[in-house]
GROMACS .gro file of C-alpha atoms in nm:
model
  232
    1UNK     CA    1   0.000   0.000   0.000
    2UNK     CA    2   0.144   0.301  -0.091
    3UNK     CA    3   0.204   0.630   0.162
    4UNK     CA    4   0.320   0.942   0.123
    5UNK     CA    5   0.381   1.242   0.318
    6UNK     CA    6   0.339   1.656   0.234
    7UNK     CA    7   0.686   1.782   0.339
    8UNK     CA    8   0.624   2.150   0.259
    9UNK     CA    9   0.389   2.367   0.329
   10UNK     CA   10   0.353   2.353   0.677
   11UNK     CA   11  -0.029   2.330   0.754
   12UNK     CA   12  -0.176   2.689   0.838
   13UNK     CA   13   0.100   2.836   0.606
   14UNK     CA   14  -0.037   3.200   0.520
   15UNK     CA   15   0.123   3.349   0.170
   16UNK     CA   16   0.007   3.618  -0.045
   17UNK     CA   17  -0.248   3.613  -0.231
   18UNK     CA   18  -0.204   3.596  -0.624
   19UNK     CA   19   0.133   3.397  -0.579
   20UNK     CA   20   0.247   3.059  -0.680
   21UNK     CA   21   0.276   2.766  -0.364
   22UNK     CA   22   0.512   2.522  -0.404
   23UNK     CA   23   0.409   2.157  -0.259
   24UNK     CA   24   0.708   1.908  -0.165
   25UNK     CA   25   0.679   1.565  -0.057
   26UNK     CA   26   0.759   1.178  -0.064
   27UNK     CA   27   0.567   0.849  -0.167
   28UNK     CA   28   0.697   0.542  -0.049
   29UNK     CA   29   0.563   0.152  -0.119
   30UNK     CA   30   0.675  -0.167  -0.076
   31UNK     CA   31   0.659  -0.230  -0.454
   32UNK     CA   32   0.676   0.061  -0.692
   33UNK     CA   33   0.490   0.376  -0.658
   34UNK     CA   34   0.329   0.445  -1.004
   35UNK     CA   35   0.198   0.802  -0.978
   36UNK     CA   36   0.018   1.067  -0.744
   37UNK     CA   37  -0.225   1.304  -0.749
   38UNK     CA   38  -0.239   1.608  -0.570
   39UNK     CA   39  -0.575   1.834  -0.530
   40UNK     CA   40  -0.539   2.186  -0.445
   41UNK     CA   41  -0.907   2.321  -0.365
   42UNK     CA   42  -1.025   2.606  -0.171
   43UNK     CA   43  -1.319   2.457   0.029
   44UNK     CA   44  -1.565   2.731  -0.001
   45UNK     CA   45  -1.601   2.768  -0.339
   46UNK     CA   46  -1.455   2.463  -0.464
   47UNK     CA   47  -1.212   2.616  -0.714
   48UNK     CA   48  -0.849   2.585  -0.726
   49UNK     CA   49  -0.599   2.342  -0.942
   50UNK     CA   50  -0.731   2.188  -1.226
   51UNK     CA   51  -0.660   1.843  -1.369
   52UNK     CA   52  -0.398   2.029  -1.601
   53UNK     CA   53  -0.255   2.256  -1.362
   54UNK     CA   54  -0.414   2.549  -1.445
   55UNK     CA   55  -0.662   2.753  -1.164
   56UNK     CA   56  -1.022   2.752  -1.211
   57UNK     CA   57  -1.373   2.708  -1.091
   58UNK     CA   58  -1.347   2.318  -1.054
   59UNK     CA   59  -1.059   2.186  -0.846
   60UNK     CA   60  -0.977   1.844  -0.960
   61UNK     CA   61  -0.648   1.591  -0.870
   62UNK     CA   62  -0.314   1.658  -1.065
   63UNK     CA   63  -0.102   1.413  -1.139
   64UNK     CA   64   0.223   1.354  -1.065
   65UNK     CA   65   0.481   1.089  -1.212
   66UNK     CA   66   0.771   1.014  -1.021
   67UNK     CA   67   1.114   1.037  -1.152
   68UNK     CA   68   1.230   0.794  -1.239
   69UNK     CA   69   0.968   0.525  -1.266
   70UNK     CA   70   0.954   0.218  -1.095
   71UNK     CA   71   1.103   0.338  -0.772
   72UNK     CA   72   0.975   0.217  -0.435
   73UNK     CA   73   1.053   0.572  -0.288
   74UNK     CA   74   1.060   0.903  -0.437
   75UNK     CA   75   1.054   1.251  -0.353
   76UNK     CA   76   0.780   1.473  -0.561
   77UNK     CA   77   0.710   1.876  -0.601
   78UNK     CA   78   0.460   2.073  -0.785
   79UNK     CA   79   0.449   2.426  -0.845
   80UNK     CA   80  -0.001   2.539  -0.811
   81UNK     CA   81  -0.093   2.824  -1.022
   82UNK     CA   82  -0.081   3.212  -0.888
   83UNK     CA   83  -0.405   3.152  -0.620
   84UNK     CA   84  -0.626   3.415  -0.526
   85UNK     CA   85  -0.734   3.533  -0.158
   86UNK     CA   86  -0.909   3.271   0.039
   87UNK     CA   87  -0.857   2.910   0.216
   88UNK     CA   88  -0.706   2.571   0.028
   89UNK     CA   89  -0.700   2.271   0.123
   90UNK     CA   90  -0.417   2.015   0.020
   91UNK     CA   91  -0.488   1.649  -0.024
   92UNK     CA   92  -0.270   1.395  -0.172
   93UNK     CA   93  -0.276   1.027  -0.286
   94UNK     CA   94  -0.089   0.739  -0.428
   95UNK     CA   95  -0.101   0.470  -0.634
   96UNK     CA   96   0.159   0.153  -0.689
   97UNK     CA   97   0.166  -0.090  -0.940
   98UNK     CA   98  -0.067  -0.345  -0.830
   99UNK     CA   99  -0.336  -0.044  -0.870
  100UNK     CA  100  -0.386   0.041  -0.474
  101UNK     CA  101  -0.442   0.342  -0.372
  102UNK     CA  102  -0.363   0.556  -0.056
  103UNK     CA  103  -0.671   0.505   0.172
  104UNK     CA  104  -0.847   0.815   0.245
  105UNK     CA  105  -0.742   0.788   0.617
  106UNK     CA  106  -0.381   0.776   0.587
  107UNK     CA  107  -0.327   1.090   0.305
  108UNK     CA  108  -0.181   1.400   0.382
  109UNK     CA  109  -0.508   1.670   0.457
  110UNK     CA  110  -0.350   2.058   0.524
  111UNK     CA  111  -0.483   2.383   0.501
  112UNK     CA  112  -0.344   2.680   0.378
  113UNK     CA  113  -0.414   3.060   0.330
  114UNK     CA  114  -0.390   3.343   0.080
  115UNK     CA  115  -0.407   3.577   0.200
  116UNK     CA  116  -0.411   4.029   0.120
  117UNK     CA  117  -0.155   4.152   0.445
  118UNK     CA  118  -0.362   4.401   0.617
  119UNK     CA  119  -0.694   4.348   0.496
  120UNK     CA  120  -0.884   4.149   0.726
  121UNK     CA  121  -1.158   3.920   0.619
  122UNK     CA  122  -1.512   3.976   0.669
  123UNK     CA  123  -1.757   3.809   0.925
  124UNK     CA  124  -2.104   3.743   0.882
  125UNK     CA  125  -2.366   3.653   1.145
  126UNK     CA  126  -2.713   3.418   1.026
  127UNK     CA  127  -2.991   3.515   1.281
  128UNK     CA  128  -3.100   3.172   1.463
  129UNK     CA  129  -2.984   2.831   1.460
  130UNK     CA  130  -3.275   2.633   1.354
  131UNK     CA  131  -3.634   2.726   1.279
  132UNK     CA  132  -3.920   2.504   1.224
  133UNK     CA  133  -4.106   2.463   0.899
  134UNK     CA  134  -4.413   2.562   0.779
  135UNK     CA  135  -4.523   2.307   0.612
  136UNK     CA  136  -4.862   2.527   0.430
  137UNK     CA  137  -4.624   2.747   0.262
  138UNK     CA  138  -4.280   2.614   0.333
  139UNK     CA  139  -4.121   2.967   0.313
  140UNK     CA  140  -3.818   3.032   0.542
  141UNK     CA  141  -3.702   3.408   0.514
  142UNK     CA  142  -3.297   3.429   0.609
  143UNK     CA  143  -3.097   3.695   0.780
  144UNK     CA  144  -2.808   3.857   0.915
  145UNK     CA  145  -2.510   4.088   0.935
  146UNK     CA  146  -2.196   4.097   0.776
  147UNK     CA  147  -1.932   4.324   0.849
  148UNK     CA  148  -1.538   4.403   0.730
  149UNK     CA  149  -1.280   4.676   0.748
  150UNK     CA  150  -1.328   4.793   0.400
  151UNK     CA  151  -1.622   4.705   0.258
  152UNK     CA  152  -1.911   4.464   0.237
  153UNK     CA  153  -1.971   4.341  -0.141
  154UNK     CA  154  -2.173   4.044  -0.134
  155UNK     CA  155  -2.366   3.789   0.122
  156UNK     CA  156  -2.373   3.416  -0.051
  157UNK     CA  157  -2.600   3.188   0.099
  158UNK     CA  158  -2.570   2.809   0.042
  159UNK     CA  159  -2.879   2.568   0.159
  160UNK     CA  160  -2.802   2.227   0.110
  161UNK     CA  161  -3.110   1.969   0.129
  162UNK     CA  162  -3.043   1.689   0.328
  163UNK     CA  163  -3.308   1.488   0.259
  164UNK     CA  164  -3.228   1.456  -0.133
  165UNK     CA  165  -2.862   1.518  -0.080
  166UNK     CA  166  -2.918   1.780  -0.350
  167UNK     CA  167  -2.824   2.190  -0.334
  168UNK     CA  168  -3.139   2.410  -0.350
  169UNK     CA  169  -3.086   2.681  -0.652
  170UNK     CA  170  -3.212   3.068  -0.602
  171UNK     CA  171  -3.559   2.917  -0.776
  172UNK     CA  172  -3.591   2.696  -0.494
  173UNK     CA  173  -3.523   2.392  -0.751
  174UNK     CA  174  -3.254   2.103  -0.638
  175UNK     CA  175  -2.877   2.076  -0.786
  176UNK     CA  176  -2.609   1.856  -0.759
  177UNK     CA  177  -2.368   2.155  -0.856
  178UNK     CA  178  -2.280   2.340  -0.506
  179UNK     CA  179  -2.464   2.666  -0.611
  180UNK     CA  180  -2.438   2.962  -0.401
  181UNK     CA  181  -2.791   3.217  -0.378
  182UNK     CA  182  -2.712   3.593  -0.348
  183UNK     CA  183  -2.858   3.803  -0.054
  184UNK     CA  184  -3.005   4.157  -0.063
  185UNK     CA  185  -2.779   4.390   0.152
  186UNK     CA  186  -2.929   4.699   0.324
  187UNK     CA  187  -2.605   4.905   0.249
  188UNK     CA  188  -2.367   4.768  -0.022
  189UNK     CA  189  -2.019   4.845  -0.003
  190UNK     CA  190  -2.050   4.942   0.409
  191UNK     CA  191  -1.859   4.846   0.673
  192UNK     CA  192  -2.137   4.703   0.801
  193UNK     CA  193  -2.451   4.606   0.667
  194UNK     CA  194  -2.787   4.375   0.758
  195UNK     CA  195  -2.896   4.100   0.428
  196UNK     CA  196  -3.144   3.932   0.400
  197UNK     CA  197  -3.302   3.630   0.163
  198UNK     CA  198  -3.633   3.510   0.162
  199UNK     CA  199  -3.679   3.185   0.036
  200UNK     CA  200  -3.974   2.935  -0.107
  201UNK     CA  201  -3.810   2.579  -0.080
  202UNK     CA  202  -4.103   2.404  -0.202
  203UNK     CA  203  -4.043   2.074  -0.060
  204UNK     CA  204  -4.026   1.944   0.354
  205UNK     CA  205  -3.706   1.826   0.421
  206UNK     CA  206  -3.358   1.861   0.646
  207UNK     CA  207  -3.207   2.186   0.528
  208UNK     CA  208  -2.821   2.346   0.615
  209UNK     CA  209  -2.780   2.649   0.564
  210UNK     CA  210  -2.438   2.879   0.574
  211UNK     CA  211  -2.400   3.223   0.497
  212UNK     CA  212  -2.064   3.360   0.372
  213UNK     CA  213  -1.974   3.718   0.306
  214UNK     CA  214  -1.762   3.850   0.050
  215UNK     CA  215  -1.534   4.167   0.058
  216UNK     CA  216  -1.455   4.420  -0.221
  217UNK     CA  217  -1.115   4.268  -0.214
  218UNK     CA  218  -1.273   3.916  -0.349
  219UNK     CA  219  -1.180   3.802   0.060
  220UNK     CA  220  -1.470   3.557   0.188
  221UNK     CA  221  -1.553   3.503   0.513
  222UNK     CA  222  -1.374   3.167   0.596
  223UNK     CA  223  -1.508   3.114   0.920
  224UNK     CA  224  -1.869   2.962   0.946
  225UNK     CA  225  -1.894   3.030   1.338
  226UNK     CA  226  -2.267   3.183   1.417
  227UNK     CA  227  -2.370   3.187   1.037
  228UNK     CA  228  -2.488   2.807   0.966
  229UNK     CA  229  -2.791   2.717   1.094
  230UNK     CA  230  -3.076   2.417   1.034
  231UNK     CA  231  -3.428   2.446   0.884
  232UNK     CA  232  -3.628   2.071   1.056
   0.00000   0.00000   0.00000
């Protein structure tokens, strides 16, 4: 079975934002390691490295071939694309010869953070932590704050139905694409400003709901403390 470690970053790494990270590591097996794959993803909004190494919207795993083949032990590097402000996550697997991969339990899982030095990242409140549903009308109207030093831009609000394991789009229809709904702020571009989001789900269910705000720097929220809540 093969293993292999993430040697470089360290997890929490911050860097800034619109440069290029460079991942080191090693892949070891008792055999011969055949190739790797190395996902690069920021967890919000799922984008990050692509399958061919470029950045956009749909994060995928790049490969990696050691040099030279055949080897039982190898050290590895990439080089990611120039990443924009926000969170990514770093996951890696391996595969040998006989075709087994790297359970999920023993890869490498790190976090990292691009990040704008001295611009802070917002912070958005979601106004309860659960309501109960009306089942006549099944309506659910959302709220909140969202603050930052700058400026306020946007409130995104993802509701994920757990009963069909399906996202709920703005028309209240179900996805399987993670699809983020745009709130109405009070005062665009504040410092501080309430949103809001009334929404017609049309079917009962077990929703989750997170709200994320975005600053005029392209900075989202990355914390989801006291803005995800439940709908029973």
């Amino acid at each position: 079975m093969p293993t292999l470690q993430v040697t470089s970053p360290a997890p929490d790494t911050e860097f800034v934002h619109g440069s290029q990270l460079l991942i080191e590591g090693t892949a070891d097996d008792d055999g011969a390691v055949e190739y790797l794959e190395v996902r690069v993803r920021n967890p919000i909004t799922r984008a990050g490295m692509q399958v061919d190494g470029s950045f956009g919207p749909a994060a995928g795993y790049y490969r990696v071939d050691p040099t030279p083949l055949g080897d039982g032990s190898f050290s590895w590097n990439l080089t990611t694309p120039e990443l924009p402000a926000g969170e990514y996550t770093i996951e890696a697997r391996a595969y040998d010869d006989l075709g087994v991969r790297t359970p999920s339990e023993l890869r490498p899982y790190l976090s990292v953070f691009s990040t704008i030095p001295g611009d802070a990242t917002p912070d958005t409140t979601l106004e309860g932590e659960s309501w109960d549903q009306d089942i006549d009308t099944l309506d659910v109207s959302l709220s909140g704050t969202a603050s930052d030093d700058n400026a306020v831009a946007e409130v995104m609000v993802l509701i994920y139905d757990r009963t069909q394991f399906r996202y709920v789009a703005a028309d209240g229809s179900r996805t399987n694409l993670r699809t983020f709904i745009p709130a109405a702020l009070t005062s665009p571009g504040a410092t501080e400003t309430t949103w809001s989001l009334p929404m017609s789900l049309g079917e009962p269910g077990r929703y989750e709901i997170w709200a994320r705000a975005i600053e005029g720097a392209g900075q989202w929220d990355l914390d989801s403390t006291g803005a995800s809540a439940e709908w029973l």
